[in-house]
Amino acid sequence: MPEPVSATRREELLAIAAGLFAEKGFKNTTVRDIADAAGILSGSLYHHFDSKESMVDEILQTFQTELFGQYEDIIAGDLDPLAKLERAVVVSFETIDKHRDEVAIFQNEAAYLLTFDRFSYLAERNRQSREVWLTLLQGGIDAGVLRDDLDLELTYRFIRDTVWVAVSWYRPGGRHTHTEIARQYLSILLEGIHHHA
Amino acid sequence: MPEPVSATRREELLAIAAGLFAEKGFKNTTVRDIADAAGILSGSLYHHFDSKESMVDEILQTFQTELFGQYEDIIAGDLDPLAKLERAVVVSFETIDKHRDEVAIFQNEAAYLLTFDRFSYLAERNRQSREVWLTLLQGGIDAGVLRDDLDLELTYRFIRDTVWVAVSWYRPGGRHTHTEIARQYLSILLEGIHHHA
DNA sequence: TACATTACCAAGCAATTGCTTGGTTGGGAT
DNA sequence: ATCCCAACCAAGCAATTGCTTGGTAATGTA
């Protein structure tokens, strides 16, 4: 197993931990599991990190900074409302493709991690995410390009859930690329599955 | 092996356990948590049940028997294809309303529980669920009432995910009834959010 | 040569876990 | 009056948990 020259040992260990946290859950992954996967003893992990919590913390912070930066760029950009919404969906699926473990951890463990003070920033991220989607949807409605007879909150949840839950089954190299999935999901979301003559 | 004792106390304890499993996860809920919530000592649970696994087993089996029975009724019924699909969505939201804890446990813990032999029937239920939705979708396509340009597998996942993930935020007595949520979700699914003149 | 740094090992501790064992209580049937 | 039995308690065991401690080996750098 050749290792990327650029990856420090620290980043390697974080990637291993992320894979296990995503697959088995945070609480259900022991420091011995992580150490075994890395080929070292559990105690040796504490040369690199303070605690198991610090590992998942670093994993989540890194990817969230990147993701929310992209959302901000979209909103601040000059695309038309519909294109902005489409772009946000595509970016989300790109993130699922590029940061599958991190997204899975955020999806599955956020509720549990929020019981610790040090992870209270996750609640802020959720609030931020809601604002992004509501802003994009309202923009489309104001421009007359989206239906105005739907409950905005329900529509937001519909989109959010549909996009992120795909991380539970999407695998790179599967029968659909993330681009193709985004395209079809957008088609259903915008046009519906009903046949229009 | 303790057998049915006072059916009511047994059901009480199962309901308490289900609430905790749904809220905190199976592995992350201790037998002491369950006992505390029931106002007894942890050892006393073993008068009613063999193990923690037996509890979650009984919880899942009971509700799945009911749910899949309803799906079978719909497919065997004489509604037209579109109405069958709509009915299946409505029944699913009714189930989320009526068996919130059980659905949440199935959604969140199935992957973990499947690592134990005794829960292999959960994989069979997943297969069964996929067949139900694919049958309903194919029926609509054959009847010319649903679009035939979408990937069937992706459409199935879209519907499945959208319906069941709602259990993560739906609360009875919230601002939307499960009937209202089903209605709006169906509207988006069938017609899309795009504004059609 | 002397020292520093990085990455790890070996051993184990305190807390928590699921579960076991033997015993107690109180209401209902005989 | 006696007995039964469902429901529980009190105590604790063995395994697993996150994490600590003190040390070692290899690779630098002065």
Coordinates of C-alpha atoms in Angstrom, one line a residue, chain A residues 67-175:
Chain A
L67 CA -18.6 23.1 1.6
F68 CA -20.1 26.3 3.1
G69 CA -17.6 28.3 1.3
Q70 CA -19.0 27.0 -2.0
Y71 CA -22.6 27.7 -0.9
E72 CA -21.6 31.3 -0.2
D73 CA -19.9 31.6 -3.6
I74 CA -23.1 30.5 -5.3
I75 CA -25.4 32.9 -3.4
A76 CA -23.0 35.8 -4.0
G77 CA -22.6 34.9 -7.7
D78 CA -24.5 36.3 -10.6
L79 CA -26.3 33.2 -11.9
D80 CA -30.1 33.4 -12.4
P81 CA -32.2 32.0 -9.5
L82 CA -32.9 28.6 -11.1
A83 CA -29.3 28.1 -12.1
K84 CA -28.2 28.9 -8.5
L85 CA -30.5 26.2 -7.2
E86 CA -29.3 23.7 -9.7
R87 CA -25.7 24.6 -9.0
A88 CA -26.2 24.1 -5.2
V89 CA -27.6 20.6 -5.8
V90 CA -24.7 19.7 -8.1
V91 CA -22.2 21.0 -5.6
S92 CA -23.8 18.9 -2.9
F93 CA -23.6 15.8 -5.0
E94 CA -20.0 16.6 -5.8
T95 CA -19.3 16.9 -2.1
I96 CA -20.9 13.5 -1.5
D97 CA -18.6 12.1 -4.1
K98 CA -15.5 13.9 -2.8
H99 CA -16.1 13.7 0.9
R100 CA -18.3 10.7 1.3
D101 CA -17.1 9.8 4.8
E102 CA -17.3 13.3 6.1
V103 CA -20.8 13.8 4.9
A104 CA -21.9 10.4 6.3
I105 CA -20.5 11.3 9.7
F106 CA -22.2 14.7 9.7
Q107 CA -25.5 13.1 8.6
N108 CA -25.4 10.2 11.1
E109 CA -23.6 11.5 14.1
A110 CA -24.6 15.2 14.3
A111 CA -27.5 14.5 16.7
Y112 CA -25.2 12.6 19.0
L113 CA -22.3 14.9 18.8
L114 CA -24.5 17.9 19.6
T115 CA -24.9 16.6 23.1
F116 CA -21.3 17.7 23.7
D117 CA -20.6 21.4 24.1
R118 CA -17.6 21.4 21.8
F119 CA -19.8 20.4 18.9
S120 CA -22.3 23.1 19.3
Y121 CA -21.0 24.7 16.1
L122 CA -22.8 21.9 14.2
A123 CA -26.1 23.4 15.2
E124 CA -24.9 26.7 13.7
R125 CA -24.0 24.9 10.5
N126 CA -27.5 23.4 10.3
R127 CA -29.0 26.8 10.7
Q128 CA -26.7 28.1 8.0
S129 CA -27.6 25.3 5.6
R130 CA -31.3 26.0 6.1
E131 CA -30.8 29.7 5.3
V132 CA -28.9 28.8 2.1
W133 CA -31.7 26.6 0.7
L134 CA -34.5 28.9 1.9
T135 CA -32.7 31.8 0.2
L136 CA -32.3 29.9 -3.0
L137 CA -35.9 28.8 -3.0
Q138 CA -37.3 32.2 -2.2
G139 CA -35.2 33.6 -5.0
G140 CA -36.8 31.2 -7.5
I141 CA -40.3 32.0 -6.3
D142 CA -39.8 35.7 -6.4
A143 CA -38.5 35.4 -10.0
G144 CA -41.6 33.5 -10.8
V145 CA -39.7 30.4 -11.9
L146 CA -40.7 28.2 -9.0
R147 CA -44.2 27.2 -7.7
D148 CA -45.5 29.5 -4.9
D149 CA -48.2 27.1 -3.7
L150 CA -45.9 24.9 -1.7
D151 CA -44.9 25.2 2.0
L152 CA -41.4 26.6 1.9
E153 CA -40.2 24.8 5.0
L154 CA -41.4 21.4 3.7
T155 CA -39.9 22.0 0.3
Y156 CA -36.6 22.9 2.0
R157 CA -36.7 19.6 3.9
F158 CA -37.6 17.7 0.9
I159 CA -34.5 19.0 -1.0
R160 CA -32.1 18.8 1.9
D161 CA -33.1 15.2 2.7
T162 CA -33.1 14.0 -0.8
V163 CA -29.7 15.4 -1.6
W164 CA -27.8 14.3 1.6
V165 CA -29.4 10.9 2.2
A166 CA -27.9 9.8 -1.1
V167 CA -24.6 9.4 0.8
S168 CA -26.0 6.3 2.4
W169 CA -26.0 4.4 -0.9
Y170 CA -23.8 6.3 -3.3
R171 CA -20.5 4.7 -4.1
P172 CA -17.9 6.1 -6.5
G173 CA -17.4 3.8 -9.4
G174 CA -21.0 2.5 -9.1
R175 CA -23.4 2.4 -12.0

